[in-house]
Short mmCIF file of N, CA and C in Angstrom, two decimals:
data_model
loop_
_atom_site.label_atom_id
_atom_site.label_comp_id
_atom_site.label_asym_id
_atom_site.label_seq_id
_atom_site.Cartn_x
_atom_site.Cartn_y
_atom_site.Cartn_z
N MET A 27 13.01 -11.81 5.94
CA MET A 27 12.15 -10.73 5.49
C MET A 27 11.15 -10.43 6.59
N ASN A 28 10.95 -9.16 6.87
CA ASN A 28 10.09 -8.73 7.96
C ASN A 28 8.75 -8.24 7.41
N VAL A 29 7.97 -9.14 6.81
CA VAL A 29 6.65 -8.79 6.27
C VAL A 29 5.61 -9.58 7.04
N LEU A 30 4.67 -8.86 7.64
CA LEU A 30 3.60 -9.49 8.40
C LEU A 30 2.36 -9.57 7.53
N ASP A 31 1.52 -10.54 7.78
CA ASP A 31 0.31 -10.72 7.00
C ASP A 31 -0.90 -10.59 7.91
N TYR A 32 -1.70 -9.57 7.70
CA TYR A 32 -2.94 -9.37 8.44
C TYR A 32 -4.09 -9.77 7.53
N SER A 33 -4.18 -11.04 7.19
CA SER A 33 -5.17 -11.50 6.22
C SER A 33 -6.57 -11.56 6.80
N LYS A 34 -7.49 -11.16 6.00
CA LYS A 34 -8.90 -11.28 6.34
C LYS A 34 -9.68 -11.35 5.03
N ILE A 35 -9.34 -12.34 4.23
CA ILE A 35 -9.97 -12.49 2.93
C ILE A 35 -10.96 -13.64 2.98
N LEU A 36 -12.17 -13.36 2.61
CA LEU A 36 -13.21 -14.38 2.52
C LEU A 36 -13.94 -14.19 1.20
N PRO A 37 -14.37 -15.27 0.57
CA PRO A 37 -15.15 -15.11 -0.66
C PRO A 37 -16.57 -14.66 -0.31
N ILE A 38 -16.77 -13.38 -0.29
CA ILE A 38 -18.05 -12.80 0.12
C ILE A 38 -18.80 -12.32 -1.12
N THR A 39 -20.08 -12.57 -1.15
CA THR A 39 -20.90 -12.05 -2.23
C THR A 39 -22.09 -11.32 -1.64
N LYS A 40 -22.51 -10.30 -2.33
CA LYS A 40 -23.72 -9.58 -1.96
C LYS A 40 -24.68 -9.76 -3.13
N GLY A 41 -25.74 -10.51 -2.90
CA GLY A 41 -26.66 -10.80 -3.99
C GLY A 41 -25.92 -11.62 -5.04
N ARG A 42 -25.97 -11.18 -6.27
CA ARG A 42 -25.29 -11.89 -7.35
C ARG A 42 -23.92 -11.32 -7.65
N HIS A 43 -23.55 -10.25 -6.99
CA HIS A 43 -22.30 -9.57 -7.31
C HIS A 43 -21.23 -9.89 -6.28
N SER A 44 -20.03 -10.12 -6.74
CA SER A 44 -18.90 -10.35 -5.85
C SER A 44 -18.47 -9.04 -5.21
N VAL A 45 -18.01 -9.13 -3.98
CA VAL A 45 -17.43 -7.98 -3.30
C VAL A 45 -15.96 -7.93 -3.70
N LYS A 46 -15.48 -6.74 -4.06
CA LYS A 46 -14.11 -6.56 -4.50
C LYS A 46 -13.14 -6.74 -3.33
N SER A 47 -12.11 -7.53 -3.54
CA SER A 47 -11.09 -7.76 -2.53
C SER A 47 -9.75 -7.37 -3.11
N ILE A 48 -8.96 -6.65 -2.35
CA ILE A 48 -7.64 -6.27 -2.84
C ILE A 48 -6.57 -6.57 -1.81
N HIS A 49 -5.34 -6.66 -2.30
CA HIS A 49 -4.17 -6.88 -1.45
C HIS A 49 -3.42 -5.56 -1.35
N ILE A 50 -3.23 -5.10 -0.12
CA ILE A 50 -2.54 -3.84 0.15
C ILE A 50 -1.23 -4.15 0.85
N LEU A 51 -0.15 -3.53 0.38
CA LEU A 51 1.12 -3.60 1.10
C LEU A 51 1.32 -2.26 1.80
N LEU A 52 1.39 -2.31 3.12
CA LEU A 52 1.67 -1.13 3.94
C LEU A 52 3.14 -1.18 4.30
N VAL A 53 3.89 -0.17 3.89
CA VAL A 53 5.31 -0.09 4.23
C VAL A 53 5.44 1.02 5.26
N GLU A 54 5.56 0.60 6.52
CA GLU A 54 5.47 1.52 7.66
C GLU A 54 6.24 0.94 8.84
N ASP A 55 6.99 1.79 9.54
CA ASP A 55 7.74 1.31 10.71
C ASP A 55 7.12 1.72 12.03
N ASN A 56 6.15 2.61 12.02
CA ASN A 56 5.53 3.08 13.25
C ASN A 56 4.39 2.13 13.64
N GLU A 57 4.54 1.46 14.80
CA GLU A 57 3.55 0.46 15.23
C GLU A 57 2.14 1.05 15.37
N GLY A 58 2.05 2.28 15.89
CA GLY A 58 0.74 2.92 16.05
C GLY A 58 0.06 3.15 14.71
N ASP A 59 0.82 3.62 13.72
CA ASP A 59 0.26 3.84 12.39
C ASP A 59 -0.10 2.53 11.71
N ILE A 60 0.70 1.48 11.95
CA ILE A 60 0.38 0.16 11.40
C ILE A 60 -0.96 -0.31 11.95
N LEU A 61 -1.11 -0.21 13.26
CA LEU A 61 -2.34 -0.66 13.90
C LEU A 61 -3.56 0.13 13.41
N LEU A 62 -3.46 1.45 13.41
CA LEU A 62 -4.58 2.28 12.95
C LEU A 62 -4.95 1.99 11.51
N THR A 63 -3.96 1.91 10.65
CA THR A 63 -4.22 1.71 9.23
C THR A 63 -4.81 0.34 8.95
N THR A 64 -4.21 -0.71 9.53
CA THR A 64 -4.73 -2.06 9.27
C THR A 64 -6.13 -2.23 9.84
N GLU A 65 -6.37 -1.72 11.03
CA GLU A 65 -7.71 -1.84 11.61
C GLU A 65 -8.74 -1.10 10.76
N ALA A 66 -8.39 0.08 10.28
CA ALA A 66 -9.33 0.85 9.45
C ALA A 66 -9.65 0.09 8.16
N PHE A 67 -8.64 -0.47 7.52
CA PHE A 67 -8.88 -1.22 6.28
C PHE A 67 -9.64 -2.51 6.54
N LEU A 68 -9.33 -3.19 7.62
CA LEU A 68 -9.99 -4.47 7.88
C LEU A 68 -11.44 -4.29 8.32
N GLU A 69 -11.81 -3.11 8.75
CA GLU A 69 -13.21 -2.83 9.09
C GLU A 69 -14.01 -2.38 7.88
N TRP A 70 -13.35 -2.15 6.77
CA TRP A 70 -13.99 -1.71 5.55
C TRP A 70 -14.98 -2.76 5.07
N LYS A 71 -15.98 -2.35 4.33
CA LYS A 71 -17.02 -3.28 3.90
C LYS A 71 -16.53 -4.33 2.91
N ASN A 72 -15.40 -4.06 2.27
CA ASN A 72 -14.83 -5.03 1.34
C ASN A 72 -13.70 -5.78 2.02
N PRO A 73 -13.57 -7.08 1.78
CA PRO A 73 -12.48 -7.82 2.40
C PRO A 73 -11.14 -7.43 1.78
N ASN A 74 -10.15 -7.24 2.60
CA ASN A 74 -8.82 -6.87 2.14
C ASN A 74 -7.77 -7.75 2.77
N LYS A 75 -6.71 -8.00 2.02
CA LYS A 75 -5.53 -8.65 2.56
C LYS A 75 -4.50 -7.54 2.73
N ILE A 76 -3.93 -7.44 3.92
CA ILE A 76 -2.94 -6.40 4.18
C ILE A 76 -1.66 -7.05 4.63
N SER A 77 -0.58 -6.75 3.90
CA SER A 77 0.75 -7.18 4.30
C SER A 77 1.50 -5.95 4.78
N VAL A 78 2.39 -6.14 5.74
CA VAL A 78 3.13 -5.02 6.32
C VAL A 78 4.62 -5.29 6.21
N ALA A 79 5.36 -4.33 5.66
CA ALA A 79 6.82 -4.36 5.67
C ALA A 79 7.25 -3.22 6.58
N LYS A 80 8.07 -3.52 7.57
CA LYS A 80 8.43 -2.53 8.59
C LYS A 80 9.69 -1.73 8.28
N ASP A 81 10.30 -1.98 7.13
CA ASP A 81 11.41 -1.13 6.70
C ASP A 81 11.50 -1.20 5.18
N GLY A 82 12.22 -0.26 4.61
CA GLY A 82 12.31 -0.18 3.15
C GLY A 82 12.97 -1.39 2.51
N GLN A 83 13.98 -1.94 3.16
CA GLN A 83 14.65 -3.10 2.60
C GLN A 83 13.72 -4.31 2.58
N ALA A 84 12.91 -4.46 3.62
CA ALA A 84 11.93 -5.56 3.65
C ALA A 84 10.95 -5.44 2.49
N ALA A 85 10.54 -4.22 2.16
CA ALA A 85 9.62 -4.01 1.03
C ALA A 85 10.30 -4.39 -0.29
N ILE A 86 11.53 -3.97 -0.47
CA ILE A 86 12.26 -4.31 -1.70
C ILE A 86 12.46 -5.82 -1.78
N ASP A 87 12.81 -6.45 -0.65
CA ASP A 87 12.96 -7.90 -0.63
C ASP A 87 11.65 -8.60 -0.99
N PHE A 88 10.54 -8.08 -0.47
CA PHE A 88 9.23 -8.64 -0.77
C PHE A 88 8.99 -8.64 -2.28
N PHE A 89 9.25 -7.50 -2.92
CA PHE A 89 9.03 -7.39 -4.36
C PHE A 89 10.04 -8.22 -5.14
N SER A 90 11.27 -8.29 -4.67
CA SER A 90 12.31 -9.04 -5.37
C SER A 90 12.08 -10.54 -5.30
N ASN A 91 11.48 -11.01 -4.22
CA ASN A 91 11.37 -12.44 -3.97
C ASN A 91 9.96 -13.00 -4.06
N TYR A 92 8.97 -12.22 -4.47
CA TYR A 92 7.59 -12.71 -4.42
C TYR A 92 7.40 -13.95 -5.29
N ASN A 93 8.12 -14.08 -6.38
CA ASN A 93 7.99 -15.26 -7.25
C ASN A 93 8.46 -16.53 -6.56
N GLN A 94 9.35 -16.40 -5.58
CA GLN A 94 9.96 -17.55 -4.94
C GLN A 94 9.13 -18.11 -3.79
N HIS A 95 8.07 -17.44 -3.39
CA HIS A 95 7.26 -17.88 -2.26
C HIS A 95 5.95 -18.46 -2.74
N ALA A 96 5.68 -19.67 -2.33
CA ALA A 96 4.43 -20.33 -2.72
C ALA A 96 3.25 -19.52 -2.22
N GLY A 97 2.32 -19.24 -3.10
CA GLY A 97 1.12 -18.51 -2.72
C GLY A 97 1.32 -17.01 -2.59
N ALA A 98 2.54 -16.53 -2.83
CA ALA A 98 2.79 -15.09 -2.72
C ALA A 98 2.11 -14.37 -3.88
N GLU A 99 1.57 -13.23 -3.59
CA GLU A 99 0.93 -12.43 -4.63
C GLU A 99 1.35 -10.99 -4.47
N LEU A 100 1.45 -10.33 -5.59
CA LEU A 100 1.78 -8.92 -5.56
C LEU A 100 0.60 -8.13 -5.03
N PRO A 101 0.86 -7.04 -4.35
CA PRO A 101 -0.25 -6.21 -3.90
C PRO A 101 -0.89 -5.45 -5.05
N ASP A 102 -2.13 -5.06 -4.85
CA ASP A 102 -2.83 -4.22 -5.82
C ASP A 102 -2.54 -2.75 -5.56
N LEU A 103 -2.14 -2.43 -4.34
CA LEU A 103 -1.94 -1.05 -3.91
C LEU A 103 -0.86 -1.02 -2.83
N VAL A 104 0.00 0.00 -2.88
CA VAL A 104 1.07 0.15 -1.89
C VAL A 104 0.87 1.48 -1.16
N LEU A 105 0.88 1.42 0.18
CA LEU A 105 0.91 2.62 1.01
C LEU A 105 2.32 2.71 1.56
N LEU A 106 3.04 3.78 1.24
CA LEU A 106 4.47 3.86 1.49
C LEU A 106 4.85 5.09 2.30
N ASP A 107 5.46 4.86 3.44
CA ASP A 107 6.01 5.94 4.26
C ASP A 107 7.36 6.35 3.67
N ILE A 108 7.82 7.54 3.98
CA ILE A 108 9.13 7.99 3.50
C ILE A 108 10.22 7.68 4.51
N ASN A 109 9.98 8.02 5.77
CA ASN A 109 11.01 7.89 6.80
C ASN A 109 11.02 6.47 7.35
N LEU A 110 11.80 5.62 6.69
CA LEU A 110 11.88 4.21 7.03
C LEU A 110 13.32 3.83 7.34
N PRO A 111 13.51 2.81 8.18
CA PRO A 111 14.87 2.31 8.39
C PRO A 111 15.37 1.53 7.16
N LYS A 112 16.65 1.41 7.05
CA LYS A 112 17.39 0.64 6.04
C LYS A 112 17.32 1.26 4.66
N LYS A 113 16.16 1.37 4.06
CA LYS A 113 15.95 2.07 2.78
C LYS A 113 14.76 2.98 2.97
N ASN A 114 14.88 4.23 2.54
CA ASN A 114 13.75 5.14 2.73
C ASN A 114 12.69 4.93 1.66
N GLY A 115 11.55 5.57 1.85
CA GLY A 115 10.43 5.40 0.94
C GLY A 115 10.72 5.84 -0.48
N HIS A 116 11.55 6.86 -0.64
CA HIS A 116 11.92 7.30 -1.99
C HIS A 116 12.69 6.20 -2.73
N GLU A 117 13.56 5.50 -2.01
CA GLU A 117 14.32 4.40 -2.62
C GLU A 117 13.40 3.24 -3.00
N VAL A 118 12.43 2.95 -2.13
CA VAL A 118 11.47 1.88 -2.42
C VAL A 118 10.62 2.26 -3.63
N LEU A 119 10.13 3.48 -3.65
CA LEU A 119 9.31 3.96 -4.78
C LEU A 119 10.10 3.86 -6.08
N LYS A 120 11.33 4.32 -6.06
CA LYS A 120 12.17 4.28 -7.26
C LYS A 120 12.36 2.83 -7.73
N PHE A 121 12.56 1.91 -6.79
CA PHE A 121 12.69 0.49 -7.14
C PHE A 121 11.41 -0.02 -7.80
N ILE A 122 10.26 0.24 -7.18
CA ILE A 122 8.99 -0.25 -7.72
C ILE A 122 8.76 0.27 -9.13
N LYS A 123 8.96 1.56 -9.32
CA LYS A 123 8.64 2.17 -10.62
C LYS A 123 9.69 1.89 -11.69
N SER A 124 10.82 1.30 -11.30
CA SER A 124 11.85 0.96 -12.29
C SER A 124 11.73 -0.49 -12.76
N GLU A 125 10.90 -1.28 -12.10
CA GLU A 125 10.74 -2.69 -12.44
C GLU A 125 9.55 -2.87 -13.38
N GLU A 126 9.78 -3.52 -14.50
CA GLU A 126 8.74 -3.72 -15.51
C GLU A 126 7.49 -4.39 -14.94
N LYS A 127 7.66 -5.39 -14.09
CA LYS A 127 6.52 -6.13 -13.53
C LYS A 127 5.81 -5.38 -12.41
N LEU A 128 6.39 -4.29 -11.95
CA LEU A 128 5.83 -3.57 -10.81
C LEU A 128 5.37 -2.16 -11.12
N LYS A 129 5.89 -1.55 -12.15
CA LYS A 129 5.71 -0.12 -12.37
C LYS A 129 4.26 0.32 -12.53
N HIS A 130 3.39 -0.59 -12.90
CA HIS A 130 1.96 -0.25 -13.04
C HIS A 130 1.26 -0.14 -11.69
N MET A 131 1.88 -0.68 -10.64
CA MET A 131 1.26 -0.77 -9.32
C MET A 131 1.09 0.63 -8.70
N PRO A 132 -0.12 0.99 -8.28
CA PRO A 132 -0.32 2.30 -7.66
C PRO A 132 0.40 2.39 -6.31
N VAL A 133 1.12 3.48 -6.12
CA VAL A 133 1.84 3.72 -4.87
C VAL A 133 1.37 5.05 -4.30
N ILE A 134 0.85 4.98 -3.09
CA ILE A 134 0.41 6.17 -2.36
C ILE A 134 1.45 6.46 -1.30
N MET A 135 2.04 7.64 -1.36
CA MET A 135 2.97 8.06 -0.32
C MET A 135 2.10 8.54 0.85
N LEU A 136 2.21 7.87 1.99
CA LEU A 136 1.45 8.20 3.19
C LEU A 136 2.47 8.43 4.29
N THR A 137 2.76 9.69 4.58
CA THR A 137 3.92 10.01 5.40
C THR A 137 3.67 11.25 6.25
N THR A 138 4.51 11.45 7.24
CA THR A 138 4.39 12.65 8.08
C THR A 138 5.03 13.86 7.42
N SER A 139 5.86 13.65 6.44
CA SER A 139 6.58 14.76 5.81
C SER A 139 5.66 15.59 4.92
N SER A 140 5.74 16.89 5.11
CA SER A 140 5.04 17.80 4.21
C SER A 140 6.05 18.69 3.49
N ALA A 141 7.31 18.27 3.50
CA ALA A 141 8.38 19.05 2.86
C ALA A 141 8.19 19.05 1.34
N ALA A 142 8.33 20.23 0.76
CA ALA A 142 8.17 20.37 -0.69
C ALA A 142 9.16 19.48 -1.45
N THR A 143 10.36 19.31 -0.92
CA THR A 143 11.35 18.47 -1.60
C THR A 143 10.91 17.00 -1.62
N ASP A 144 10.28 16.52 -0.53
CA ASP A 144 9.78 15.14 -0.51
C ASP A 144 8.63 14.96 -1.48
N ILE A 145 7.73 15.93 -1.51
CA ILE A 145 6.58 15.86 -2.42
C ILE A 145 7.04 15.84 -3.87
N LYS A 146 7.94 16.76 -4.21
CA LYS A 146 8.45 16.84 -5.58
C LYS A 146 9.18 15.56 -5.97
N LEU A 147 10.03 15.04 -5.09
CA LEU A 147 10.78 13.83 -5.38
C LEU A 147 9.85 12.63 -5.57
N ALA A 148 8.82 12.55 -4.73
CA ALA A 148 7.85 11.46 -4.86
C ALA A 148 7.17 11.49 -6.22
N TYR A 149 6.72 12.64 -6.64
CA TYR A 149 6.07 12.72 -7.95
C TYR A 149 7.06 12.55 -9.10
N ASN A 150 8.29 13.02 -8.92
CA ASN A 150 9.32 12.79 -9.94
C ASN A 150 9.61 11.31 -10.12
N ASN A 151 9.41 10.53 -9.05
CA ASN A 151 9.61 9.08 -9.11
C ASN A 151 8.31 8.32 -9.37
N TYR A 152 7.29 9.04 -9.83
CA TYR A 152 6.03 8.46 -10.30
C TYR A 152 5.11 7.93 -9.20
N ALA A 153 5.12 8.55 -8.03
CA ALA A 153 4.11 8.22 -7.02
C ALA A 153 2.75 8.56 -7.62
N ASN A 154 1.73 7.79 -7.26
CA ASN A 154 0.40 8.06 -7.77
C ASN A 154 -0.31 9.15 -7.00
N CYS A 155 0.04 9.30 -5.73
CA CYS A 155 -0.44 10.43 -4.94
C CYS A 155 0.39 10.55 -3.68
N TYR A 156 0.28 11.70 -3.05
CA TYR A 156 1.07 12.02 -1.85
C TYR A 156 0.13 12.55 -0.79
N ILE A 157 0.10 11.89 0.36
CA ILE A 157 -0.79 12.29 1.44
C ILE A 157 0.05 12.46 2.71
N THR A 158 -0.09 13.62 3.34
CA THR A 158 0.57 13.85 4.61
C THR A 158 -0.35 13.34 5.72
N LYS A 159 0.22 12.50 6.60
CA LYS A 159 -0.57 11.92 7.70
C LYS A 159 -1.02 13.02 8.65
N PRO A 160 -2.29 13.03 8.99
CA PRO A 160 -2.78 13.99 9.98
C PRO A 160 -2.26 13.62 11.38
N ASP A 161 -2.23 14.62 12.26
CA ASP A 161 -1.73 14.41 13.62
C ASP A 161 -2.72 13.70 14.53
N ASP A 162 -4.02 13.93 14.33
CA ASP A 162 -4.98 13.33 15.25
C ASP A 162 -5.62 12.07 14.65
N VAL A 163 -6.02 11.17 15.53
CA VAL A 163 -6.52 9.85 15.14
C VAL A 163 -7.78 9.95 14.28
N ASP A 164 -8.74 10.78 14.68
CA ASP A 164 -9.99 10.88 13.93
C ASP A 164 -9.76 11.31 12.49
N THR A 165 -8.91 12.30 12.29
CA THR A 165 -8.62 12.76 10.94
C THR A 165 -7.84 11.70 10.16
N PHE A 166 -6.93 11.01 10.85
CA PHE A 166 -6.17 9.92 10.21
C PHE A 166 -7.13 8.85 9.69
N LEU A 167 -8.10 8.46 10.51
CA LEU A 167 -9.09 7.46 10.10
C LEU A 167 -9.93 7.95 8.92
N LYS A 168 -10.24 9.25 8.89
CA LYS A 168 -10.97 9.82 7.75
C LYS A 168 -10.14 9.75 6.48
N VAL A 169 -8.83 9.96 6.61
CA VAL A 169 -7.94 9.87 5.45
C VAL A 169 -7.91 8.44 4.92
N VAL A 170 -7.81 7.46 5.81
CA VAL A 170 -7.81 6.06 5.39
C VAL A 170 -9.14 5.72 4.71
N THR A 171 -10.23 6.21 5.26
CA THR A 171 -11.54 5.99 4.64
C THR A 171 -11.59 6.62 3.24
N ALA A 172 -11.01 7.81 3.09
CA ALA A 172 -10.97 8.45 1.77
C ALA A 172 -10.13 7.64 0.80
N ILE A 173 -9.02 7.09 1.27
CA ILE A 173 -8.19 6.21 0.43
C ILE A 173 -9.01 5.01 -0.02
N GLU A 174 -9.72 4.39 0.93
CA GLU A 174 -10.57 3.25 0.60
C GLU A 174 -11.63 3.63 -0.42
N ASN A 175 -12.33 4.72 -0.16
CA ASN A 175 -13.41 5.14 -1.06
C ASN A 175 -12.90 5.36 -2.47
N PHE A 176 -11.76 6.01 -2.60
CA PHE A 176 -11.24 6.32 -3.93
C PHE A 176 -10.55 5.12 -4.57
N TRP A 177 -9.54 4.57 -3.90
CA TRP A 177 -8.69 3.55 -4.51
C TRP A 177 -9.32 2.16 -4.55
N ILE A 178 -10.30 1.89 -3.71
CA ILE A 178 -10.91 0.56 -3.72
C ILE A 178 -12.27 0.58 -4.40
N THR A 179 -13.06 1.62 -4.17
CA THR A 179 -14.41 1.66 -4.71
C THR A 179 -14.48 2.28 -6.10
N ILE A 180 -13.77 3.37 -6.32
CA ILE A 180 -13.91 4.12 -7.56
C ILE A 180 -12.91 3.69 -8.64
N VAL A 181 -11.65 3.62 -8.28
CA VAL A 181 -10.58 3.36 -9.24
C VAL A 181 -10.56 1.90 -9.68
N LYS A 182 -10.27 1.68 -10.94
CA LYS A 182 -10.03 0.34 -11.46
C LYS A 182 -8.54 0.07 -11.31
N LEU A 183 -8.19 -0.88 -10.45
CA LEU A 183 -6.79 -1.22 -10.21
C LEU A 183 -6.31 -2.24 -11.23
N PRO A 184 -5.03 -2.20 -11.58
CA PRO A 184 -4.51 -3.10 -12.62
C PRO A 184 -4.14 -4.48 -12.10
N SER A 185 -4.94 -5.06 -11.21
CA SER A 185 -4.62 -6.39 -10.69
C SER A 185 -4.67 -7.42 -11.81
N ASN A 186 -3.89 -8.45 -11.62
CA ASN A 186 -3.78 -9.54 -12.59
C ASN A 186 -3.28 -9.07 -13.95
N MET A 187 -2.55 -7.99 -13.98
CA MET A 187 -1.98 -7.52 -15.24
C MET A 187 -0.46 -7.71 -15.25
N ILE A 188 0.04 -8.51 -14.35
CA ILE A 188 1.48 -8.73 -14.24
C ILE A 188 1.95 -9.54 -15.46
N ALA A 189 2.96 -9.02 -16.12
CA ALA A 189 3.53 -9.75 -17.27
C ALA A 189 4.34 -10.94 -16.75
N SER A 190 4.22 -12.04 -17.40
CA SER A 190 4.95 -13.25 -16.98
C SER A 190 6.38 -13.20 -17.44
#
């Protein structure tokens, strides 16, 4: 399985309140996008664990085998590219949303495609949102910050709701 772990989780507290920490699975084959995205998330004020799957089959294997790995945990949020080797993002999304233990997991399609057919298919397969990657680095970092602000700070994620 080709899943990398960019862990940076520490039990951090601010005053009496715990800082929220989440596990993000980034499914992306472009090294530049992996680096930009992980660095942006790891610089965020909240500690995050980021795992990376570099192809669609690796992501499916990760979800299929997470019970078999000691200490493995499901992500709270998935960032999923469409144009991936082995299995494309639509196939990965369909797999996630068809599994009882996974279907509640928020999946953000983060891809270069702005094709109407890709957008429609993603929503038909229950993607939680669809974001087209900007071409320039500054705007890309702003998009990642917006994802953080919304999905980490505002939204209540269904972590620890996995049925046994």
